[in-house]
mmCIF file of C-alpha atoms in Angstrom:
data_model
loop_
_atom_site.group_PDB
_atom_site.id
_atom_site.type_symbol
_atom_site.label_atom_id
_atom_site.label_comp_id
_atom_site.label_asym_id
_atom_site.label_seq_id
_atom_site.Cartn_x
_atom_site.Cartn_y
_atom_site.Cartn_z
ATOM 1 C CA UNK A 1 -35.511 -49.470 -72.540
ATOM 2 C CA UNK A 2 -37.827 -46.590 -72.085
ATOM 3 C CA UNK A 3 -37.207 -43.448 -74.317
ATOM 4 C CA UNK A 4 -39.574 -41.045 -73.011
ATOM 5 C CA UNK A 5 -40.773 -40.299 -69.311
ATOM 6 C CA UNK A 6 -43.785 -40.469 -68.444
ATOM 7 C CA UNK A 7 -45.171 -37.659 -66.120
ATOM 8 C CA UNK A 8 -48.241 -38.538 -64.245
ATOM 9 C CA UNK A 9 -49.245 -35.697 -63.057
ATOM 10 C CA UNK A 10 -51.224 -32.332 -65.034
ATOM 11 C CA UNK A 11 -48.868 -30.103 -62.698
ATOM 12 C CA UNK A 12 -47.487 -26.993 -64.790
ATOM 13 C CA UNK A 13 -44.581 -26.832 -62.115
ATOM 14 C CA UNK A 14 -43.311 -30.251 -62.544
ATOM 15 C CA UNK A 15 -43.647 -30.258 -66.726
ATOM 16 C CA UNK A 16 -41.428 -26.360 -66.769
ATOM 17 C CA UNK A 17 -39.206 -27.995 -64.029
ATOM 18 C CA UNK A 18 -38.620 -31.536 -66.459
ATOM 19 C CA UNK A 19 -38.139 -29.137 -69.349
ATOM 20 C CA UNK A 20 -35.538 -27.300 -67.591
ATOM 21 C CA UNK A 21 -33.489 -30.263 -66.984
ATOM 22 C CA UNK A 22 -33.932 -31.347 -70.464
ATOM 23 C CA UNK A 23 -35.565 -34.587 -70.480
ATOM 24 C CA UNK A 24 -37.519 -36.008 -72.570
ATOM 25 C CA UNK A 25 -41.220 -36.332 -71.432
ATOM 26 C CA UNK A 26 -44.587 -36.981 -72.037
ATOM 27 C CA UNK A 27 -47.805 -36.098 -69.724
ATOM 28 C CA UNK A 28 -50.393 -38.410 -69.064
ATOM 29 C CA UNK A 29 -52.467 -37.781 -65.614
ATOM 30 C CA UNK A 30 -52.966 -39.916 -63.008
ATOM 31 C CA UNK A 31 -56.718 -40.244 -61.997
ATOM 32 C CA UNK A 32 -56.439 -40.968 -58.158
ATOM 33 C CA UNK A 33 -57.338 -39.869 -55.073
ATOM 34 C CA UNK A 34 -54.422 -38.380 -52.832
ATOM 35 C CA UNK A 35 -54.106 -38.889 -49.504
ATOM 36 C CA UNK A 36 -54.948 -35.918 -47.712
ATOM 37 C CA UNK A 37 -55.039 -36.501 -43.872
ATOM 38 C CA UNK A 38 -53.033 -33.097 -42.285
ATOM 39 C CA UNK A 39 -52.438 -35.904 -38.870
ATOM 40 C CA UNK A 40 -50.532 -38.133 -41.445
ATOM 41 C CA UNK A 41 -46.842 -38.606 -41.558
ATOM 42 C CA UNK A 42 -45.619 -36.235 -43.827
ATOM 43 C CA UNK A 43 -42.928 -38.037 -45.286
ATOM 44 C CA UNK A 44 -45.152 -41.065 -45.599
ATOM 45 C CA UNK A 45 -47.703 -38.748 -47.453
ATOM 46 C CA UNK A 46 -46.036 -37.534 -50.176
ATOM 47 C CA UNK A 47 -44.696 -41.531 -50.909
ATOM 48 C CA UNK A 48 -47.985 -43.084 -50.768
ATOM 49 C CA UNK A 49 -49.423 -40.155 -53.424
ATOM 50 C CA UNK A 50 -46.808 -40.303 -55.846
ATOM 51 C CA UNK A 51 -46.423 -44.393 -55.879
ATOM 52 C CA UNK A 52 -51.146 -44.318 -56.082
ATOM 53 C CA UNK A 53 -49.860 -41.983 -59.605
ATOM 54 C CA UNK A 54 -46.996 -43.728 -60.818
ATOM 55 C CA UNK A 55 -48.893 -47.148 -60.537
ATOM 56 C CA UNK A 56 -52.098 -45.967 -62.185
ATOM 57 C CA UNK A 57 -50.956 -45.109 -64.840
ATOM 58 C CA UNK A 58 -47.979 -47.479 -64.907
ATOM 59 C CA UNK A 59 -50.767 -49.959 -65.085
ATOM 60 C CA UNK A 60 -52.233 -48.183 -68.331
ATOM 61 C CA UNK A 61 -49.055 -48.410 -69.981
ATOM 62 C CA UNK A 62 -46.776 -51.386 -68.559
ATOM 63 C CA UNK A 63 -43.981 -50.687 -70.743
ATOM 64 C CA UNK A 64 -43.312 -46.741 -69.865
ATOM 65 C CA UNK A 65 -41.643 -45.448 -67.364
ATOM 66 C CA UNK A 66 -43.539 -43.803 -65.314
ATOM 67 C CA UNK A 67 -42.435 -40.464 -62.807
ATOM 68 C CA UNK A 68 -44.976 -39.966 -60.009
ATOM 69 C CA UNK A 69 -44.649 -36.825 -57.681
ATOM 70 C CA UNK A 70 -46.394 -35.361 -54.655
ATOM 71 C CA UNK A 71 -45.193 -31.872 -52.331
ATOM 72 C CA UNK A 72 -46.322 -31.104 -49.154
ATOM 73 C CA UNK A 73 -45.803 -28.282 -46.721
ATOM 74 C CA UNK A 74 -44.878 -29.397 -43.480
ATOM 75 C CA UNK A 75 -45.495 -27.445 -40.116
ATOM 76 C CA UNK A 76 -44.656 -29.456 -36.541
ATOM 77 C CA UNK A 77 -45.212 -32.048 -38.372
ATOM 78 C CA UNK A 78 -48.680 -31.291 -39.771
ATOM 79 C CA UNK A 79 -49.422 -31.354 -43.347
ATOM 80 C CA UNK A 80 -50.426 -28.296 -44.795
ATOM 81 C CA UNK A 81 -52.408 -28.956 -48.213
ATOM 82 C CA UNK A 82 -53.309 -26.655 -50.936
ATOM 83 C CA UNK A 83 -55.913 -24.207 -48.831
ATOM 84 C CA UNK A 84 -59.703 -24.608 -49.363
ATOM 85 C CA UNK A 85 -60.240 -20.672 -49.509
ATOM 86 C CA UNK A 86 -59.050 -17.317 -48.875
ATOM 87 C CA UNK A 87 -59.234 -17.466 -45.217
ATOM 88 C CA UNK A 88 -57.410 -20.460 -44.689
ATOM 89 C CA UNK A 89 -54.434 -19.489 -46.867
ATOM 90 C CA UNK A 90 -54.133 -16.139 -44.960
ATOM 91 C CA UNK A 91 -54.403 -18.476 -41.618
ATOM 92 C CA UNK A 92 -51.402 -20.597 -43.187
ATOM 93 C CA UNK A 93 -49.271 -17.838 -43.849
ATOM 94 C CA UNK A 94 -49.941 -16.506 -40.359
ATOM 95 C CA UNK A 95 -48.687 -19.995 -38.865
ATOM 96 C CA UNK A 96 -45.470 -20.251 -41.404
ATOM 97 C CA UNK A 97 -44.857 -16.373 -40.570
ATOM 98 C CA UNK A 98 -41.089 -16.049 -38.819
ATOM 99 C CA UNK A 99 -40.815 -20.151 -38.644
ATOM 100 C CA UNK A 100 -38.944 -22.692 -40.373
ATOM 101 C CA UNK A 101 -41.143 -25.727 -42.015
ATOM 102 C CA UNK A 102 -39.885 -28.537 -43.659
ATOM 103 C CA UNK A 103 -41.328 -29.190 -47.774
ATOM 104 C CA UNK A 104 -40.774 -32.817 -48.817
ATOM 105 C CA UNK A 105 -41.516 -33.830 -52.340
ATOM 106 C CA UNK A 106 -41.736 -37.816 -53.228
ATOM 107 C CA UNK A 107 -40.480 -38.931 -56.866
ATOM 108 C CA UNK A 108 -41.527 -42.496 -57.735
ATOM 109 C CA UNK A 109 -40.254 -43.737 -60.731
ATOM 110 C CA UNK A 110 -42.114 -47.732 -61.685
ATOM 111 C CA UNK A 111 -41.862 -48.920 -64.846
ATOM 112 C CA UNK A 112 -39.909 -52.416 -66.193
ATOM 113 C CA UNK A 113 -37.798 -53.756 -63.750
ATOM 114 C CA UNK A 114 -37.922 -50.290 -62.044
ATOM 115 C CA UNK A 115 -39.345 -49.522 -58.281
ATOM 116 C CA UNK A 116 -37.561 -46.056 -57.422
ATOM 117 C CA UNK A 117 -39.557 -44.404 -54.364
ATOM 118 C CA UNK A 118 -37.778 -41.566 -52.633
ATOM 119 C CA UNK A 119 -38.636 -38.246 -50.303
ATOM 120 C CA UNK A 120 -36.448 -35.658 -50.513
ATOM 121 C CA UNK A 121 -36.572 -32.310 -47.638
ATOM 122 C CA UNK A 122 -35.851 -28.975 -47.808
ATOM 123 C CA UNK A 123 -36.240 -26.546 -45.221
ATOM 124 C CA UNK A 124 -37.773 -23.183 -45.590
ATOM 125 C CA UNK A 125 -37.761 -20.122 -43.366
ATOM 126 C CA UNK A 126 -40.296 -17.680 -43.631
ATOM 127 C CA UNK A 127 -40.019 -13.646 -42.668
ATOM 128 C CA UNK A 128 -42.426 -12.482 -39.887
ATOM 129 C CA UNK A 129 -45.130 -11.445 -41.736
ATOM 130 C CA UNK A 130 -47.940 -9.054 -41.315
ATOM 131 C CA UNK A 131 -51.513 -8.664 -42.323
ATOM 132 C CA UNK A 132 -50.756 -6.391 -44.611
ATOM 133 C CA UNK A 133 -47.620 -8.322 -46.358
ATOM 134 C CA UNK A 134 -50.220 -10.947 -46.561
ATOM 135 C CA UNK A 135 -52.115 -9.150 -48.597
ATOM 136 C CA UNK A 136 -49.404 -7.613 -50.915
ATOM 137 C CA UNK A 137 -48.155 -11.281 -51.446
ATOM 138 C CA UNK A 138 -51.723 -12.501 -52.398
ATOM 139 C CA UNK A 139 -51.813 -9.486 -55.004
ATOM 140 C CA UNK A 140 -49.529 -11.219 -56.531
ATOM 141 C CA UNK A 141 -49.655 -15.098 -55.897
ATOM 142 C CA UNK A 142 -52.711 -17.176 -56.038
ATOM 143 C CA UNK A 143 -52.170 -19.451 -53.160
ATOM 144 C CA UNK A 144 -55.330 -21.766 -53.497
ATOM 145 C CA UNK A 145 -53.294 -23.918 -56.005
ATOM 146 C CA UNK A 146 -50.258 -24.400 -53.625
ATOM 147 C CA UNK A 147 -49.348 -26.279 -50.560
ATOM 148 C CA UNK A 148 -48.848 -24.332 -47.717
ATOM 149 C CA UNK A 149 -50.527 -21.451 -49.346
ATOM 150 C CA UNK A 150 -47.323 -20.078 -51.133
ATOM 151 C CA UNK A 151 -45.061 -20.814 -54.332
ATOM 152 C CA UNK A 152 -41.456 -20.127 -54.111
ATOM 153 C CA UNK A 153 -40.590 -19.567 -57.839
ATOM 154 C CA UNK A 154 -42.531 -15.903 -57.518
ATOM 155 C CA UNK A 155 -42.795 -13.292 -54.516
ATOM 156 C CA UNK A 156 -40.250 -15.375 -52.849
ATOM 157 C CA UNK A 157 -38.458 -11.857 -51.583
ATOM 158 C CA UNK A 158 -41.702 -10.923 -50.138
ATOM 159 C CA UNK A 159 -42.006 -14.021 -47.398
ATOM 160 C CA UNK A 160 -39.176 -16.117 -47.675
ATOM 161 C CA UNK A 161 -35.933 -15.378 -45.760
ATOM 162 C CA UNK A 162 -33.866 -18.716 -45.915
ATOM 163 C CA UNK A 163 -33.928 -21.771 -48.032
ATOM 164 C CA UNK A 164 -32.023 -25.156 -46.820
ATOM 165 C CA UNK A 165 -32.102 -27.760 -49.642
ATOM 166 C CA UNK A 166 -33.424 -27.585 -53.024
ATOM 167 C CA UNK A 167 -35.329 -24.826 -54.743
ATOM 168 C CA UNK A 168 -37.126 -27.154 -57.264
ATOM 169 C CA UNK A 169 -37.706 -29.702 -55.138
ATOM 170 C CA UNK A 170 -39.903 -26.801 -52.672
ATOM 171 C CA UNK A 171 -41.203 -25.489 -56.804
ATOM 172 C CA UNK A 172 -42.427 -29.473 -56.372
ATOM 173 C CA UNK A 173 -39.887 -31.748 -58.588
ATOM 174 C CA UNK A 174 -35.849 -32.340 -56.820
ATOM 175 C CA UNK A 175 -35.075 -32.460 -60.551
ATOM 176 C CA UNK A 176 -30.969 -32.932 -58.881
ATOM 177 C CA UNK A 177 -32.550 -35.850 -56.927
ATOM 178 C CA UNK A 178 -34.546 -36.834 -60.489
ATOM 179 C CA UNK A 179 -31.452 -36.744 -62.337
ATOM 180 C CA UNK A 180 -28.696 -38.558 -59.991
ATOM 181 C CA UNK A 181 -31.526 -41.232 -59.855
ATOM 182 C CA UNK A 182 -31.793 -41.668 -63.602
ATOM 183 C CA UNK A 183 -28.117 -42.135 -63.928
ATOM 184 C CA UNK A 184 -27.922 -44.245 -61.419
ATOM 185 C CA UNK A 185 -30.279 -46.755 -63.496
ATOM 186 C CA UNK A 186 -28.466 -45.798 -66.554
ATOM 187 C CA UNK A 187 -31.399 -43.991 -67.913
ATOM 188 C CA UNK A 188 -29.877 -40.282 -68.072
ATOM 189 C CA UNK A 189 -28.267 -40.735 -71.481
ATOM 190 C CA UNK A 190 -31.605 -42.330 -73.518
ATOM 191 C CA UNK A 191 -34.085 -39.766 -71.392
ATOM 192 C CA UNK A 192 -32.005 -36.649 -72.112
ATOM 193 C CA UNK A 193 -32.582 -33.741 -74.690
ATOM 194 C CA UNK A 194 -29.952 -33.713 -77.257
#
């Protein structure tokens, strides 16, 4: 039985939010190509990216257990990806501005025995926002690295005015989700932090 999780993924999100729940983890990148089509299924999206991770490198090292992971910002059901530039995260922001949009975030756990992959939704309402709150938020925030254009874990009093679901798994890891799952399999007690 697996001692050590294997994140595939270089995301500094998903490594702080693993350390939080005190597991026991190592890193080791998948080298894939996401799916990126904004028309696709959102849902089906973030389970297709995280089980492309969790089998490459699954297949590099058959006896791990491998966690693969993929967010994505959801608008009408259009997938709204890390922004190319400046312009088009201010043009997200303007469409999430004083709407609701859904975040779902896959975890795929493969490994011996193992074939774990699940989507899990959380709903986030944004505050009418403004040119210039744009800006202020930007000052603060890169978005370029984010889907949708925004991170919750800082500036979240600046757009955000209601959350429905999970913090972390809109930060991009349900770690509750992670760790129900774990027990479940009877993993939670060799993966966990003394």
């Amino acid at each position: 039985m697996p001692d050590t999780l294997i994140l595939a993924s270089a995301s500094p999100r998903r490594r702080h939010l693993l350390e939080q729940a005190r597991l026991r983890f190592a890193v080791e990148p998948a080298q894939v190509e996401e799916h990126e089509d904004p028309a696709s299924d959102p849902r089906e999206t973030v389970l297709h990216n995280a089980r492309i991770k969790a089998a490459e490198v699954s297949a590099r090292l058959p006896d791990a257990l491998v966690l693969g992971s993929d967010t994505v910002v959801a608008l009408d059901d259009e997938v709204l990806h890390k922004p190319a530039d400046m312009d088009e995260a201010r043009a997200m922001l303007r469409r999430l501005s004083g709407r609701t949009h859904t975040v779902f975030t896959s975890v795929c756990l493969l490994g011996p025995g193992i074939d774990e992959c699940h989507a899990v939704t959380s709903a986030v309402t944004f505050k009418p926002l403004d040119e210039a709150a744009i800006g202020r938020y930007f000052s603060l925030v890169n978005p370029l690295d984010k889907a949708g254009a925004y991170g919750i874990q800082e500036g979240k009093e600046m757009i955000i005015a209601g959350l429905e679901g999970s913090l972390n798994n809109v930060m991009g890891l349900p770690t509750e989700f992670l760790l129900a799952l774990l027990d479940r399999l009877h993993l939670l007690d060799t993966l966990r932090l003394t």
